[in-house]
Each structure stands twice: as structure tokens, then as C-alpha cells.
Short mmCIF file of C-alpha atoms in Angstrom, two decimals:
data_model
loop_
_atom_site.label_atom_id
_atom_site.label_comp_id
_atom_site.label_asym_id
_atom_site.label_seq_id
_atom_site.Cartn_x
_atom_site.Cartn_y
_atom_site.Cartn_z
CA MET A 25 -8.08 -16.37 -2.63
CA ASP A 26 -4.79 -17.56 -2.93
CA GLU A 27 -2.60 -20.67 -1.28
CA LYS A 28 -0.46 -18.32 0.29
CA GLN A 29 -3.90 -16.11 1.31
CA LYS A 30 -5.58 -18.91 2.52
CA GLU A 31 -2.00 -20.80 4.59
CA LEU A 32 -1.95 -16.87 6.85
CA ILE A 33 -6.16 -16.90 7.43
CA ILE A 34 -5.50 -21.19 8.69
CA LYS A 35 -2.49 -20.44 10.52
CA LYS A 36 -4.43 -17.41 12.58
CA ILE A 37 -7.62 -19.77 13.37
CA VAL A 38 -5.19 -22.67 15.08
CA ASN A 39 -3.22 -20.13 17.57
CA ILE A 40 -7.01 -18.49 18.25
CA SER A 41 -7.38 -22.40 18.63
CA GLU A 42 -4.50 -23.35 20.83
CA ASN A 43 -4.78 -20.18 23.00
CA LEU A 44 -8.26 -20.23 24.53
CA GLN A 45 -9.34 -19.58 28.04
CA ASP A 46 -11.90 -20.92 30.29
CA PRO A 47 -14.84 -18.40 30.49
CA LEU A 48 -14.38 -18.67 34.02
CA ALA A 49 -11.30 -18.25 34.64
CA CYS A 50 -10.82 -15.44 32.49
CA ARG A 51 -9.61 -11.53 33.75
CA ASN A 52 -8.78 -10.22 31.30
CA ARG A 53 -9.89 -6.69 30.27
CA ARG A 54 -10.49 -6.82 26.51
CA ARG A 55 -12.52 -9.86 26.01
CA ARG A 56 -14.81 -12.05 24.24
CA PHE A 57 -17.13 -15.20 25.68
CA ILE A 58 -18.06 -17.90 23.03
CA SER A 59 -20.47 -20.77 23.69
CA ARG A 60 -20.81 -22.95 20.45
CA ASP A 61 -22.41 -27.01 20.57
CA GLY A 62 -22.07 -27.43 23.28
CA ILE A 63 -18.45 -25.52 23.55
CA SER A 64 -18.22 -22.49 25.75
CA TYR A 65 -14.07 -20.57 25.97
CA CYS A 66 -12.89 -17.15 26.67
CA LEU A 67 -10.74 -15.16 23.81
CA THR A 68 -8.14 -12.12 24.52
CA ASP A 69 -6.61 -9.19 22.83
CA ARG A 70 -4.33 -10.59 20.10
CA PHE A 71 -6.54 -13.76 19.54
CA LEU A 72 -9.36 -11.50 19.83
CA ASP A 73 -7.31 -9.40 16.98
CA PHE A 74 -6.62 -12.36 14.59
CA TRP A 75 -10.45 -13.02 14.93
CA ASP A 76 -11.13 -9.83 14.02
CA ASP A 77 -7.99 -10.22 10.92
CA ILE A 78 -10.15 -12.63 10.25
CA LEU A 79 -13.51 -11.51 9.42
CA ARG A 80 -11.57 -8.65 8.04
CA ASP A 81 -9.42 -10.72 5.05
CA LEU A 82 -12.72 -12.95 4.50
CA LEU A 83 -15.13 -10.00 4.53
CA ILE A 84 -13.68 -7.22 2.54
CA LYS A 85 -9.88 -8.67 1.06
CA HIS A 86 -11.97 -11.38 -0.49
CA LYS A 87 -15.19 -9.83 -1.02
CA TRP A 88 -17.13 -12.21 0.93
CA ASN A 89 -19.13 -9.53 2.44
CA THR A 90 -21.27 -10.10 -1.84
CA LYS A 91 -23.23 -12.78 0.26
CA PHE A 92 -22.65 -13.61 3.40
CA SER A 93 -22.92 -11.08 6.24
CA GLU A 94 -20.65 -10.10 9.48
CA LYS A 95 -22.68 -11.96 11.98
CA TYR A 96 -22.58 -15.64 9.03
CA VAL A 97 -18.67 -15.59 8.62
CA ASP A 98 -18.78 -14.97 12.46
CA SER A 99 -20.59 -17.86 12.60
CA LYS A 100 -18.69 -21.11 10.53
CA LEU A 101 -15.89 -19.61 12.47
CA GLN A 102 -17.35 -20.06 15.66
CA GLU A 103 -18.16 -23.02 14.29
CA ILE A 104 -14.53 -24.02 12.83
CA ILE A 105 -12.96 -23.57 16.25
CA SER A 106 -15.83 -25.52 17.88
CA ASN A 107 -14.97 -28.47 15.94
CA LEU A 108 -11.40 -28.36 15.76
CA ILE A 109 -11.99 -28.37 19.90
CA ARG A 110 -14.11 -31.42 19.78
CA ASP A 111 -11.49 -33.02 17.07
CA ARG A 112 -8.71 -32.54 19.73
CA SER A 113 -6.95 -31.84 15.66
CA PRO A 114 -6.23 -28.55 14.34
CA GLN A 115 -4.81 -29.67 11.02
CA LYS A 116 -8.38 -29.39 10.03
CA ALA A 117 -8.71 -26.45 9.87
CA HIS A 118 -7.45 -26.50 6.59
CA GLU A 119 -10.52 -29.23 5.62
CA TYR A 120 -13.45 -26.31 7.56
CA LEU A 121 -11.86 -22.90 5.65
CA ASP A 122 -11.72 -24.27 2.41
CA GLN A 123 -15.42 -26.01 3.56
CA LEU A 124 -16.48 -22.54 3.74
CA GLU A 125 -14.81 -21.71 1.22
CA LYS A 126 -16.59 -24.19 -1.17
CA GLU A 127 -19.81 -22.70 0.13
CA TYR A 128 -19.29 -18.70 -0.25
CA GLU A 129 -18.35 -19.71 -4.20
CA HIS A 130 -21.53 -22.29 -4.94
CA TYR A 131 -24.09 -20.04 -2.99
CA SER A 132 -26.91 -19.67 -5.78
CA ILE A 133 -30.00 -19.26 -3.32
CA GLU A 134 -32.07 -15.86 -4.20
CA GLN A 135 -33.66 -14.23 -1.92
CA VAL A 136 -36.70 -11.16 -2.31
CA LEU A 137 -37.09 -8.57 -0.90
CA ARG A 138 -39.81 -6.78 0.82
CA ILE A 139 -39.54 -4.06 2.78
CA PRO A 140 -42.00 -1.93 4.05
CA LEU A 141 -41.58 1.73 3.54
CA PHE A 142 -42.61 5.29 5.90
CA GLY A 143 -44.67 8.37 4.26
CA ILE A 144 -44.98 7.04 0.76
CA GLU A 145 -48.59 6.45 -1.07
CA LEU A 146 -48.79 4.52 -4.69
CA ASP A 147 -51.49 2.58 -6.56
CA GLU A 148 -51.18 -0.54 -8.49
CA ARG A 149 -48.07 0.42 -10.98
CA LEU A 150 -44.93 -0.12 -9.97
CA ILE A 151 -41.86 1.88 -10.12
CA GLU A 152 -38.67 0.96 -10.78
CA LEU A 153 -35.30 3.31 -8.79
CA GLY A 154 -32.74 2.18 -9.02
CA ASN A 155 -32.63 -2.11 -8.04
CA VAL A 156 -35.40 -2.03 -6.02
CA THR A 157 -39.22 -1.79 -7.68
CA PHE A 158 -41.53 0.20 -4.99
CA LYS A 159 -45.03 -1.42 -4.95
CA LYS A 160 -47.86 -1.51 -3.13
CA LEU A 161 -48.96 -4.82 -1.55
CA ASN A 162 -53.13 -5.00 -1.68
CA ASP A 163 -54.88 -7.54 -1.39
CA GLU A 164 -54.07 -9.51 -4.18
CA ARG A 165 -50.18 -9.50 -3.97
CA THR A 166 -51.15 -9.13 -0.55
CA GLU A 167 -52.81 -12.73 -1.22
CA GLU A 168 -50.35 -14.11 -3.24
CA LEU A 169 -47.47 -13.59 -0.18
CA ILE A 170 -49.25 -16.03 1.70
CA VAL A 171 -49.50 -18.30 -0.56
CA MET A 172 -45.51 -18.73 -0.82
CA LEU A 173 -45.78 -18.26 2.83
CA ASN A 174 -47.45 -21.26 2.59
CA GLN A 175 -45.75 -23.32 0.42
CA ALA A 176 -42.51 -22.53 1.81
CA ILE A 177 -43.10 -24.12 5.32
CA SER A 178 -45.20 -26.81 4.22
CA ASN A 179 -42.13 -27.95 3.09
CA SER A 180 -40.18 -27.66 6.60
CA SER A 181 -39.75 -30.94 7.90
CA ASN A 182 -41.49 -29.18 11.13
CA THR A 183 -45.00 -31.76 12.36
CA ASP A 184 -48.43 -30.41 10.91
CA GLU A 185 -49.00 -28.25 14.04
CA GLU A 186 -45.63 -26.69 14.16
CA LYS A 187 -46.53 -26.36 9.86
CA LYS A 188 -49.70 -24.74 11.60
CA MET A 189 -49.03 -22.40 14.22
CA HIS A 190 -46.37 -21.70 11.91
CA PHE A 191 -47.73 -20.87 9.53
CA ASP A 192 -51.05 -18.51 11.23
CA PHE A 193 -48.22 -16.32 12.93
CA GLU A 194 -46.60 -14.63 9.71
CA LYS A 195 -49.84 -14.78 8.20
CA GLU A 196 -50.52 -12.34 10.91
CA LEU A 197 -46.88 -10.82 10.63
CA ILE A 198 -47.56 -9.85 6.81
CA ASN A 199 -51.70 -8.41 7.36
CA GLU A 200 -50.22 -6.16 10.19
CA TYR A 201 -46.86 -4.76 8.94
CA LEU A 202 -47.29 -5.21 5.38
CA ARG A 203 -50.51 -5.74 3.89
CA ASP A 204 -51.06 -2.66 2.55
CA ARG A 205 -48.26 -0.87 2.35
CA VAL A 206 -45.64 0.39 0.41
CA CYS A 207 -42.89 -1.47 0.39
CA ALA A 208 -39.38 -1.90 -1.04
CA GLU A 209 -38.57 -4.90 -3.69
CA ILE A 210 -35.89 -6.55 -4.31
CA SER A 211 -33.40 -10.16 -5.03
CA LEU A 212 -30.26 -10.74 -3.95
CA LEU A 213 -28.03 -13.63 -5.18
CA ALA A 214 -26.46 -13.93 -0.66
CA GLU A 215 -27.72 -15.71 2.55
CA PRO A 216 -30.81 -13.70 4.25
CA ASP A 217 -29.24 -11.63 6.47
CA ARG A 218 -26.98 -10.79 3.91
CA ALA A 219 -29.28 -9.97 1.80
CA LEU A 220 -31.45 -7.89 3.82
CA GLU A 221 -28.43 -5.64 4.99
CA ILE A 222 -28.16 -5.33 0.71
CA ALA A 223 -32.16 -4.30 0.46
CA GLU A 224 -32.63 -2.21 3.23
CA THR A 225 -29.34 -0.27 1.67
CA GLU A 226 -30.22 -0.01 -1.85
CA ALA A 227 -33.78 1.03 -0.52
CA GLN A 228 -32.11 3.74 1.31
CA ARG A 229 -30.48 5.05 -1.87
CA ALA A 230 -33.48 4.86 -4.24
CA LEU A 231 -35.33 6.43 -1.19
CA ASP A 232 -31.83 9.57 -0.72
CA LEU A 233 -33.16 9.92 -4.47
CA LEU A 234 -37.11 10.48 -4.56
CA ARG A 235 -35.80 12.96 -1.21
CA TYR A 236 -34.32 14.63 -3.42
CA ALA A 237 -37.14 15.87 -5.65
CA ILE A 238 -39.00 16.24 -2.48
CA PRO A 239 -38.10 20.05 -1.72
CA ALA A 240 -38.84 20.18 -5.62
CA ILE A 241 -42.25 19.56 -5.26
CA TYR A 242 -43.80 20.35 -1.46
CA SER A 243 -43.33 23.67 0.63
CA SER A 244 -41.03 22.30 3.66
CA ASP A 245 -44.71 23.39 6.09
CA LYS A 246 -45.80 20.02 5.13
CA LYS A 247 -42.24 18.63 6.89
CA VAL A 248 -43.38 15.74 4.58
CA THR A 249 -40.47 12.42 5.42
CA ILE A 250 -40.13 9.56 3.65
CA GLY A 251 -37.97 6.43 4.84
CA LEU A 252 -37.28 2.58 5.48
CA GLN A 253 -41.35 1.48 8.31
CA GLY A 254 -40.63 2.74 11.32
CA GLU A 255 -37.51 5.33 11.30
CA TYR A 256 -40.49 8.19 11.45
CA SER A 257 -43.32 8.95 13.23
CA SER A 258 -46.19 11.33 14.26
CA GLN A 259 -47.18 12.38 17.57
CA THR A 260 -49.59 15.43 18.55
CA ARG A 261 -47.63 17.31 21.45
CA TYR A 262 -49.42 19.47 24.31
CA ALA A 263 -47.72 21.92 25.66
CA GLN A 264 -49.91 24.97 28.59
CA ILE A 265 -48.05 28.57 28.84
CA PHE A 266 -49.29 30.21 32.51
CA SER A 267 -47.90 33.73 33.69
CA ALA A 268 -45.46 34.44 35.80
CA ASP A 269 -48.57 36.14 37.42
CA GLY A 270 -51.06 33.34 36.88
CA GLN A 271 -53.50 35.06 35.70
CA SER A 272 -53.95 34.44 32.17
CA PHE A 273 -52.91 31.30 30.74
CA SER A 274 -52.70 29.73 26.83
CA CYS A 275 -51.84 26.10 25.57
CA THR A 276 -50.75 24.66 21.80
CA ILE A 277 -51.18 21.28 19.98
CA THR A 278 -48.31 20.70 17.94
CA SER A 279 -48.86 18.18 15.40
CA VAL A 280 -44.90 17.06 15.53
CA GLY A 281 -43.20 15.22 12.69
CA PRO A 282 -44.62 13.82 8.84
CA LEU A 283 -47.10 15.54 8.48
CA PHE A 284 -48.53 14.06 4.58
CA PRO A 285 -47.64 11.84 2.75
CA LEU A 286 -44.77 11.44 -0.24
CA GLU A 287 -47.77 10.54 -3.11
CA LEU A 288 -45.58 8.92 -6.07
CA SER A 289 -48.70 10.60 -8.10
CA THR A 290 -48.61 10.62 -12.18
CA GLN A 291 -47.87 13.68 -12.33
CA ASN A 292 -44.91 14.16 -9.07
CA LEU A 293 -43.69 10.93 -10.90
CA GLU A 294 -43.61 13.48 -14.11
CA HIS A 295 -42.32 16.01 -12.54
CA MET A 296 -38.82 13.76 -10.88
CA GLU A 297 -38.56 12.95 -14.91
CA LYS A 298 -37.68 16.92 -14.84
CA ILE A 299 -35.11 17.05 -12.86
CA GLY A 300 -33.47 13.51 -13.14
CA VAL A 301 -34.80 11.39 -10.59
CA PHE A 302 -34.68 8.60 -13.40
CA THR A 303 -31.85 9.57 -14.77
CA LEU A 304 -30.13 9.06 -11.14
CA GLY A 305 -31.45 5.72 -10.99
CA ASP A 306 -30.20 4.76 -14.29
CA ILE A 307 -27.00 4.91 -12.04
CA LEU A 308 -27.41 3.34 -9.88
CA LYS A 309 -27.93 0.59 -11.41
CA LYS A 310 -24.54 0.26 -13.42
CA GLU A 311 -21.95 -2.03 -12.03
CA GLN A 312 -19.49 0.88 -13.28
CA LEU A 313 -19.70 4.52 -11.92
CA SER A 314 -17.37 7.83 -13.78
CA LYS A 315 -15.93 9.22 -11.24
CA PHE A 316 -17.81 12.10 -10.97
CA GLU A 317 -21.17 9.44 -11.31
CA GLU A 318 -20.23 8.53 -7.92
CA THR A 319 -19.31 12.77 -6.44
CA LEU A 320 -22.70 13.06 -7.99
CA LEU A 321 -24.48 10.90 -5.03
CA GLN A 322 -21.78 10.80 -2.58
CA GLY A 323 -23.56 14.51 -3.18
CA ILE A 324 -27.69 13.71 -3.21
CA GLU A 325 -26.66 11.33 -0.08
CA TRP A 326 -25.83 14.26 1.69
CA PHE A 327 -28.61 16.57 0.33
CA SER A 328 -31.71 14.06 1.69
CA ARG A 329 -29.07 13.58 4.93
CA ALA A 330 -30.46 17.03 5.06
CA GLN A 331 -34.47 16.12 4.53
CA THR A 332 -34.38 13.78 7.46
CA GLN A 333 -33.36 16.44 10.32
CA SER A 334 -35.45 18.16 12.42
CA GLU A 335 -33.03 20.87 13.67
CA PRO A 336 -32.07 24.04 11.47
CA LYS A 337 -28.67 24.17 11.92
CA ASN A 338 -28.53 20.07 11.38
CA LYS A 339 -29.94 20.54 7.59
CA LEU A 340 -27.78 23.84 6.84
CA LEU A 341 -24.33 21.68 7.64
CA ASN A 342 -25.52 18.67 5.72
CA LEU A 343 -26.75 21.86 2.84
CA ILE A 344 -23.14 23.27 2.99
CA THR A 345 -21.23 19.48 2.28
CA VAL A 346 -23.23 18.78 -0.63
CA LEU A 347 -21.43 22.52 -1.76
CA GLU A 348 -18.55 21.38 -0.99
CA THR A 349 -18.87 17.02 -1.79
CA PHE A 350 -19.39 19.11 -6.36
CA LEU A 351 -16.88 22.23 -5.56
CA THR A 352 -14.18 22.01 -3.29
CA PRO A 353 -11.21 23.87 -5.10
CA ARG A 354 -7.32 22.21 -5.22
CA GLY A 355 -4.52 23.80 -3.66
CA THR A 356 -4.40 26.34 -1.30
CA ASP A 357 -7.62 27.58 -2.45
CA PRO A 358 -9.87 29.79 -0.54
CA ILE A 359 -12.58 27.20 -0.12
CA GLN A 360 -15.40 29.79 0.73
CA LYS A 361 -14.89 32.05 -2.19
CA THR A 362 -14.42 29.38 -4.42
CA ILE A 363 -17.11 27.31 -4.13
CA SER A 364 -19.22 30.60 -3.85
CA GLU A 365 -17.64 31.70 -6.98
CA GLY A 366 -18.86 27.68 -8.49
CA VAL A 367 -22.40 27.55 -7.40
CA ALA A 368 -22.82 31.39 -8.92
CA ILE A 369 -21.02 30.37 -12.53
CA LEU A 370 -22.82 27.79 -12.69
CA LEU A 371 -26.33 28.45 -12.04
CA LYS A 372 -26.83 32.17 -13.49
CA ASP A 373 -25.72 33.80 -16.22
CA ASP A 374 -25.93 37.84 -15.39
CA ALA A 375 -22.85 39.15 -13.52
CA ILE A 376 -25.00 40.99 -10.83
CA GLN A 377 -26.75 37.70 -10.08
CA ARG A 378 -24.38 36.00 -10.35
CA LYS A 379 -22.68 38.22 -7.18
CA SER A 380 -26.09 38.49 -5.33
CA LEU A 381 -25.05 34.53 -4.95
CA MET A 382 -22.06 34.71 -4.67
CA LYS A 383 -22.60 37.42 -1.64
CA ARG A 384 -25.55 35.02 -0.22
CA VAL A 385 -23.87 31.03 -0.43
CA LYS A 386 -20.81 33.61 2.10
CA GLN A 387 -22.89 33.90 4.39
CA PHE A 388 -24.46 30.73 4.88
CA TYR A 389 -20.61 30.30 5.41
CA GLY A 390 -21.08 32.37 8.19
CA LEU A 391 -23.63 31.13 9.38
CA ARG A 392 -21.83 27.94 9.54
CA SER A 393 -19.41 29.35 10.93
CA LYS A 394 -21.38 30.80 13.63
CA LEU A 395 -22.63 26.95 14.47
CA SER A 396 -18.79 26.29 16.06
CA HIS A 397 -19.72 29.57 18.40
CA GLY A 398 -23.07 28.41 19.71
CA HIS A 399 -25.27 31.10 18.11
CA SER A 400 -27.77 28.07 16.12
CA LYS A 401 -30.37 30.42 17.17
CA GLU A 402 -29.04 32.72 14.42
CA ILE A 403 -30.29 30.08 11.73
CA LEU A 404 -33.97 31.26 10.32
CA ASP A 405 -35.90 29.06 8.17
CA ALA A 406 -36.07 31.61 5.44
CA ASP A 407 -32.50 30.69 5.35
CA ILE A 408 -32.93 26.79 5.06
CA ARG A 409 -36.23 27.17 2.16
CA LEU A 410 -32.98 29.41 0.19
CA LEU A 411 -30.37 27.11 0.69
CA LEU A 412 -32.45 23.60 -0.71
CA ASN A 413 -33.87 25.56 -3.87
CA ILE A 414 -29.63 26.47 -4.45
CA VAL A 415 -28.26 23.31 -3.96
CA GLY A 416 -31.58 21.30 -5.83
CA SER A 417 -30.98 23.49 -8.49
CA LEU A 418 -26.36 23.15 -8.51
CA ILE A 419 -27.79 19.48 -8.32
CA MET A 420 -29.78 19.45 -11.44
CA ILE A 421 -27.83 21.14 -13.83
CA LEU A 422 -25.38 18.51 -13.05
CA ILE A 423 -27.67 15.97 -13.47
CA GLU A 424 -28.42 17.50 -16.65
CA GLU A 425 -24.64 18.39 -17.34
CA ARG A 426 -22.90 14.67 -16.89
CA ASP A 427 -21.91 13.16 -19.51
CA HIS A 428 -19.60 16.21 -19.55
CA PHE A 429 -17.50 15.46 -16.79
CA ALA A 430 -15.83 12.70 -16.12
CA SER A 431 -14.65 13.80 -12.64
CA LYS A 432 -14.39 16.45 -10.14
CA GLU A 433 -11.81 17.87 -11.60
CA ASP A 434 -13.60 18.44 -14.81
CA LEU A 435 -15.58 20.29 -12.88
CA ILE A 436 -13.92 22.56 -11.63
CA ASN A 437 -11.87 22.94 -14.66
CA TRP A 438 -14.95 23.91 -16.29
CA ILE A 439 -15.62 26.40 -13.66
CA GLU A 440 -12.63 27.60 -14.21
CA TYR A 441 -13.02 27.80 -17.91
CA LYS A 442 -15.84 30.31 -17.71
CA LYS A 443 -14.35 32.79 -15.25
CA LEU A 444 -11.62 33.32 -17.93
CA GLY A 445 -14.22 33.92 -20.53
CA GLY A 446 -14.27 30.33 -21.74
CA LEU A 447 -17.27 29.44 -25.05
CA PRO A 448 -18.94 26.11 -24.28
CA GLU A 449 -17.62 25.88 -28.69
CA ASN A 450 -14.10 25.96 -27.53
CA TRP A 451 -14.06 23.73 -23.83
CA ASN A 452 -12.62 20.18 -26.08
CA LYS A 453 -9.57 22.63 -27.32
CA TYR A 454 -9.78 23.87 -23.85
CA ASN A 455 -9.87 20.53 -22.24
CA GLU A 456 -6.58 19.18 -24.16
CA PHE A 457 -4.80 21.80 -23.98
CA LEU A 458 -4.87 21.00 -19.88
CA GLY A 459 -3.64 17.80 -21.02
CA GLU A 460 -0.87 18.94 -22.10
CA LEU A 461 0.13 21.18 -19.66
CA ASN A 462 -0.09 18.76 -17.33
#
């Protein structure tokens, strides 16, 4: 950061250090108590705002969040304030901030993270998707991990007894939570807390791509659900049913939650390849995305969210959001009409089929309108299955045609061009014409 920006941050740090309150005497409604290195104090009102401003400037504006978590920078800021109080020398704020900046600039420790997943079956092969690698920690890989653990603990300054206790404890956790589980593995240059945050985000992005594939491989009654370990579980639900007169009785025993895992078999992987899952994975790896690729990934995220919802109404809302992510019209064009036409033009070639699909998409919008008036019971599982198919097919088409569009605007122009009867071979000429108009 330049000196002017640094001075603004230093000024706020000094202001905070000179306006701290005694925790025992602090009566402000908005406050934060901090105890660090034997020093306790209370932040209030605008000085609490100063604190948050510093975090925001360092993490967001100066992009320290590429290596440091908010928790880490907050802890370092506490350390600086405690040092200023102990030193009774506010002018040393510049020195302490310089030290923190150098730590960020020179941070070079690579972390390798393995995050256990739920609902995925995989053999010994490695599957790369986006920035993560899916692998099963079989016995051989788990033992390698335990050897690495032993080496890392041996390098610590603890006593031999403490080292053994630590090793035995961590080994037990590895055997319980990682052995024989499918994990997402990723390497990152960041402090551990931030590395975990980024790794979980990247794992979720890769899982989004797998969730896109699930409806194309499994029927909805299989209830295939995937996620990070601990996000989902399978349970058995028992319910009793008595007639009001007490003359009859029945019961139900239902499996609630996921029923089948997503199997990353050769056959399923080949199908994923056909529908563009690994193409999306390549997009995730890119440092610079086109605007259309960004839109495509946003749509995938909403489609993925639909897979995680248990209630039909929430599935419908998320799936409609996918359509709007891709096809929301510009200006004052009616959204329902424009989106239904766009879906029909992209998915169908025959006029009758297009008209039929337009009608169906409009009906889905009618269902969404009913949701706002409390009529969620009118949504059938059959509605969700059809909408999943429509939206999934649309995503597949957009993946195939991604190189033809630099932005969502290009896609909207293409749909308009098709509505006007334009031929594919004249598209570039039409695009040049639009550029001249603008």
C-alpha cells in the first residue's frame, strides 16, 4: 500500500489506542471487550467502526484476504493495540504496521488441506475438478498421512511425552474422520485459517459442478446428496397414524435424507464429460474469466443450491433464479415473456415445440407467483422434475456455446437475432451491425 493509505490506517490505530475504555466501567450499548497479552480494554461506537474499517481496508481493499483470514488480521490488530498500550508510545504504530505488512508480503508457507466429503464414492483414481483433487484416503494414503503427522509433531519443541500424547490424539482423529473417506485435496499459499476458508470454498465450487450432473445420472427418488462432511445425514423416521375413532391404526417407517451416493465410476465420469462438467472445471482453474463464464458459474451455483433444498418451493425458486441469471432482459422488456422465449429458442427448433415450452415456463412463473401468496402445496414433484430437466438442458447448451459469447449481453443479442430469423453464418455480421448502432 502507498504511504498515504498507510498513514490513514495508522491514524485510526492511534485513535483507537488513545480512546479505549475500562471494561469494568464501559456502559455503551455498542461495544466489544478484548483481552490480549494480559491487557483488557473495551472498544465502543466510532472506534469500533475504525477497527472494522481497518480490517476492511487491509483484507478487501489491499487484498490481504488472499493469504490472511479476518480472524488472523483481527488478532494481529489486537496485538498491535496491546503493544501500543504497553509501550505507551503511539508513534510506534507505524513500525508495527510495517511489520505486519512485511509478514503479508513475505508469507510463503504452502498448506495442503484434505477436507472429507459426504455422499461420494470413488475408487483409487484421482479426479481433478476445478482447483481441487478428489481422492479416497485408502489405507496406504492414510498411513502416508500418519507418517507426515509424526514427522511434523517430532519437529515441535514439546517434551517426548507431550509429543506422544499429541500424536496419538491426532492419529485417532485421522482414523475416525479421514480413513477410507473421499476427500477434496487442495494446496494453498495462506495462513492455516484462511487456507481452510479458501479450500472449503473451492471444494464447494467443485461440488456445485457435480450437483449439476446428478439429475442427469440419477432419478430424484434416489435422493443423491453430496456436500462437505457433516452437512447432511441419513435418518429413519417412524410415524403413527390412528383413525379418530380409534378403530384402525397404521404406521410408516421412512428413510429421511440421502439414500444413494454419487458414484464417480467410469460410466458416470464419461457422462459428466459429455454434459460439460470437466469443461466447467477448466473454467474454474482460469485466473481471468470472461463475463459470460462468470455468468455461467453463477447459474451453476444456483442450480447446485436447488439440489440441496428439501422443499419443492425452494427448489423451484432456485431454478427460476438460474433462468433469470442467464436470460433477464435489458430495459423494460417483460421478464416472463422474454425468459420463456429465450428458453424456447435455445432448446427447441420446431415452432410448435417452442410454443409449448414457452407456455410451460410461463406456468412455472405462475407457480412462483402463487408461492408469494402462500400456495406452495400446488407445486408437484413432477413440476420440479420437468423444471430441472429444462434448466439442466439450458446449462448444457450454454456450456457448448460458451465460446460464442463474451458476455450475457451477447447471449441476449443472439436470442434476439434468432427471433428475427437470422442465420448462424451471418451472426458475426449482425454483431458488427450492433456495434455500429451503439
